[in-house]
Every structure is written in C-alpha cells, then in structure tokens.
C-alpha cells in the first residue's frame, strides 16, 4: 500500500539537508522494534534507529534526520504527521527503537493525549501525541552526556562526551538506560514501569569503513565500539515513574544483567524477571515484591496476559519452555491517583 523511508533516499527528500556530503545514502536509521497504534486517530507511532557509522560521526555532520526519532504516521497513507528527534547526530549507539506508550492524562490541569518513551539515551520523554509537542523530559538513569533538555526537548550536550581513540567514559552504557525490552503503563496508578539499566561505557572511536558488503558492526563499518563497565554500581532495576512527569516513585533493584520488559495488570501487579531466572510480581503502587518463581533459565521475552472463559492467565517464555499461571479473582486493584498528580 505504501512505504515510508526513515532516512532520505535522494537529495530532495525531507531531512536530506541534515546529512553532510550525501551521507544519508548509508545513514542507518532503521526501525527494528515494535511501534504503537492509536485507533482513534488511525496513527502509528514508531521509534527509529541510530545513524551509521555508529561511533564516528565525522562523515555525517548534521542532525541526521530522522534517526533517533519518534515518528507519527498516518496508517492509511504512510504520510509522516510529525517527528520528534531525541538525539541529534547521535554517536553512542543509542537508538530510539524503544516501544512508545500511549495514554491520556491531565497535564497542568488540561486533558492531553500523550505518548511517552523511556529512551536509550537515559531520558524519559512525554509528548502530545496529536501534535508532537514536547512536554516533559527528565533522566530516569544516570547520564553524563547532557546538561539537560531545552524548551523544545533538544539536548544541551556537555563537552568531551564524544567517542575517542582512547575511549571516553559516558553514562548510560552502550546498552542504554533501556534497550529493546518493553515498558508498561497502568491507568490505575498513573505510573510508567521501566526496566532500567544503570551502567556506563568507554566509547571508542575508530575508522569508518562504509563500503558495499561491509558490516556496520563493531568489527566493520561502525567506526569504533564500546567497552562495558563492571562493578557494584552496575545493575538493572524496575522503576515506577510518574507517567506525566518522569518522577521516580519506587524501584526494585536487581543484581545481574536482566533483559526482561514489564507487564502491568488491572489487578495491581507488575511482572518481570531478573538475571537469575526468577519471574516475579511486584505491587504496582509501591514496588513491593509479592511473588517469584525460579524458572531455571533466562526470561528474555516480555510476559503477556490474556483471559480464557473469564480466567486470567500470565504467560512467560523461558528458554524453550512456556510457563502459564492463573491469577486469583481476589486481587485488589490500587486506587487511582488524582489526574495530573
């Protein structure tokens, strides 16, 4: 029916002028994760990948649109309604492919249709999903690359954060404040549940080798790489953020390198898993651990929930096994907070 390119395919295409010397031709920016759909406005919301080469931006000066962006697309025509770029001229492999969350809430006393995204660059964003207007942006993990965001949501970058031959220590790590694993949202609590990653990396600049048939990975045309930090201050966690502001209300800290997303249910639970193969449930309002099960192998896929004959199930895939659980009917849902708080 239609096709939409996220990066220009000719010098006259929108955004081509943000790529120096025609570098849009092999500029990256792919979509590689799930998006979201608003049936009321028939709009698709999709996050885009980072520009290439990943760690050496010398040959692609400019903002490199529409990489590291959230784009809103008419589902019938494929026409881009609006875009918001999180990380212009990105050089740390912090793509913006994280699944966006759609919700309605009051902002400063006014009802708004919102879209939020916890970005790999370490910032949590809230936009008006009708217009793309930037409303809120705040770090949800440690970040050392930006002083903050300006009034339009553009990052105010700090000096000496670019990759170097020797390696530059920057937070978050190459795996990001979040990666491909999905967050979730509960209208009952007004909270956004993010599987966050606290770590930094040494970002290394190398020679870009963009050529036909040459991979853009660390050993190919990526223009460098990164060395992941280790230590006691490296951990993963599930955090409950106030969805309209990004303010952290609680966290459930884990050891190890967990890669599972979160699932919020109407019964007031949040499901996820840790690096030790423990599937667990938290209280959605407080983050208090309520239940866990050792499943014997890593849980990388997000848990899901559904109902059959009125009975609710929660299912998780671990290794080559599928675990299914029923939920009791007596679970008490938390009380919804006042709108806008």
mmCIF file of N, CA and C in Angstrom, residues 124 138-141 191-194 238-252 285-286:
data_model
loop_
_atom_site.group_PDB
_atom_site.id
_atom_site.type_symbol
_atom_site.label_atom_id
_atom_site.label_comp_id
_atom_site.label_asym_id
_atom_site.label_seq_id
_atom_site.Cartn_x
_atom_site.Cartn_y
_atom_site.Cartn_z
ATOM 1 N N UNK A 124 13.655 10.253 29.958
ATOM 2 C CA UNK A 124 12.242 9.901 29.815
ATOM 3 C C UNK A 124 11.521 11.107 29.226
ATOM 4 N N UNK A 138 13.189 14.159 31.397
ATOM 5 C CA UNK A 138 13.945 14.061 32.642
ATOM 6 C C UNK A 138 14.745 12.762 32.624
ATOM 7 N N UNK A 139 15.982 12.753 33.155
ATOM 8 C CA UNK A 139 16.730 11.490 33.210
ATOM 9 C C UNK A 139 16.024 10.475 34.106
ATOM 10 N N UNK A 140 16.010 9.221 33.665
ATOM 11 C CA UNK A 140 15.479 8.148 34.514
ATOM 12 C C UNK A 140 16.580 7.200 34.954
ATOM 13 N N UNK A 141 17.794 7.393 34.442
ATOM 14 C CA UNK A 141 19.000 6.702 34.897
ATOM 15 C C UNK A 141 20.125 7.737 34.939
ATOM 16 N N UNK A 191 1.323 5.229 36.705
ATOM 17 C CA UNK A 191 2.763 5.005 36.684
ATOM 18 C C UNK A 191 3.207 4.311 35.400
ATOM 19 N N UNK A 192 4.438 4.612 35.018
ATOM 20 C CA UNK A 192 5.121 4.035 33.868
ATOM 21 C C UNK A 192 6.196 3.113 34.435
ATOM 22 N N UNK A 193 6.204 1.844 34.031
ATOM 23 C CA UNK A 193 7.102 0.847 34.624
ATOM 24 C C UNK A 193 8.216 0.524 33.634
ATOM 25 N N UNK A 194 9.420 0.944 33.980
ATOM 26 C CA UNK A 194 10.538 0.841 33.048
ATOM 27 C C UNK A 194 11.593 -0.131 33.573
ATOM 28 N N UNK A 238 13.727 -2.361 38.090
ATOM 29 C CA UNK A 238 12.408 -1.946 37.616
ATOM 30 C C UNK A 238 12.031 -0.697 38.397
ATOM 31 N N UNK A 239 11.671 0.359 37.681
ATOM 32 C CA UNK A 239 11.315 1.619 38.324
ATOM 33 C C UNK A 239 9.894 2.019 37.966
ATOM 34 N N UNK A 240 9.184 2.529 38.962
ATOM 35 C CA UNK A 240 7.863 3.090 38.741
ATOM 36 C C UNK A 240 7.974 4.595 38.635
ATOM 37 N N UNK A 241 7.730 5.141 37.446
ATOM 38 C CA UNK A 241 7.834 6.577 37.209
ATOM 39 C C UNK A 241 6.442 7.189 37.103
ATOM 40 N N UNK A 242 6.264 8.362 37.654
ATOM 41 C CA UNK A 242 5.033 9.101 37.427
ATOM 42 C C UNK A 242 4.966 9.410 35.939
ATOM 43 N N UNK A 243 3.934 8.923 35.275
ATOM 44 C CA UNK A 243 3.925 8.924 33.811
ATOM 45 C C UNK A 243 3.951 10.317 33.207
ATOM 46 N N UNK A 244 3.329 11.296 33.842
ATOM 47 C CA UNK A 244 3.260 12.636 33.258
ATOM 48 C C UNK A 244 4.497 13.480 33.524
ATOM 49 N N UNK A 245 5.325 13.079 34.505
ATOM 50 C CA UNK A 245 6.489 13.891 34.876
ATOM 51 C C UNK A 245 7.810 13.149 34.797
ATOM 52 N N UNK A 246 7.779 11.817 34.883
ATOM 53 C CA UNK A 246 9.006 11.034 34.940
ATOM 54 C C UNK A 246 9.591 10.905 36.328
ATOM 55 N N UNK A 247 8.945 11.471 37.327
ATOM 56 C CA UNK A 247 9.451 11.392 38.699
ATOM 57 C C UNK A 247 9.424 9.952 39.195
ATOM 58 N N UNK A 248 10.556 9.500 39.761
ATOM 59 C CA UNK A 248 10.634 8.130 40.281
ATOM 60 C C UNK A 248 9.886 8.027 41.598
ATOM 61 N N UNK A 249 8.956 7.062 41.683
ATOM 62 C CA UNK A 249 8.206 6.846 42.918
ATOM 63 C C UNK A 249 8.719 5.632 43.688
ATOM 64 N N UNK A 250 9.252 4.642 42.990
ATOM 65 C CA UNK A 250 9.846 3.477 43.644
ATOM 66 C C UNK A 250 10.755 2.747 42.668
ATOM 67 N N UNK A 251 11.593 1.867 43.207
ATOM 68 C CA UNK A 251 12.374 0.984 42.350
ATOM 69 C C UNK A 251 12.572 -0.364 43.017
ATOM 70 N N UNK A 252 12.704 -1.383 42.194
ATOM 71 C CA UNK A 252 13.009 -2.734 42.645
ATOM 72 C C UNK A 252 14.340 -3.103 42.011
ATOM 73 N N UNK A 285 1.709 -0.221 42.873
ATOM 74 C CA UNK A 285 1.695 1.096 43.502
ATOM 75 C C UNK A 285 2.954 1.370 44.309
ATOM 76 N N UNK A 286 3.528 0.319 44.916
ATOM 77 C CA UNK A 286 4.652 0.515 45.833
ATOM 78 C C UNK A 286 5.951 -0.135 45.379
#
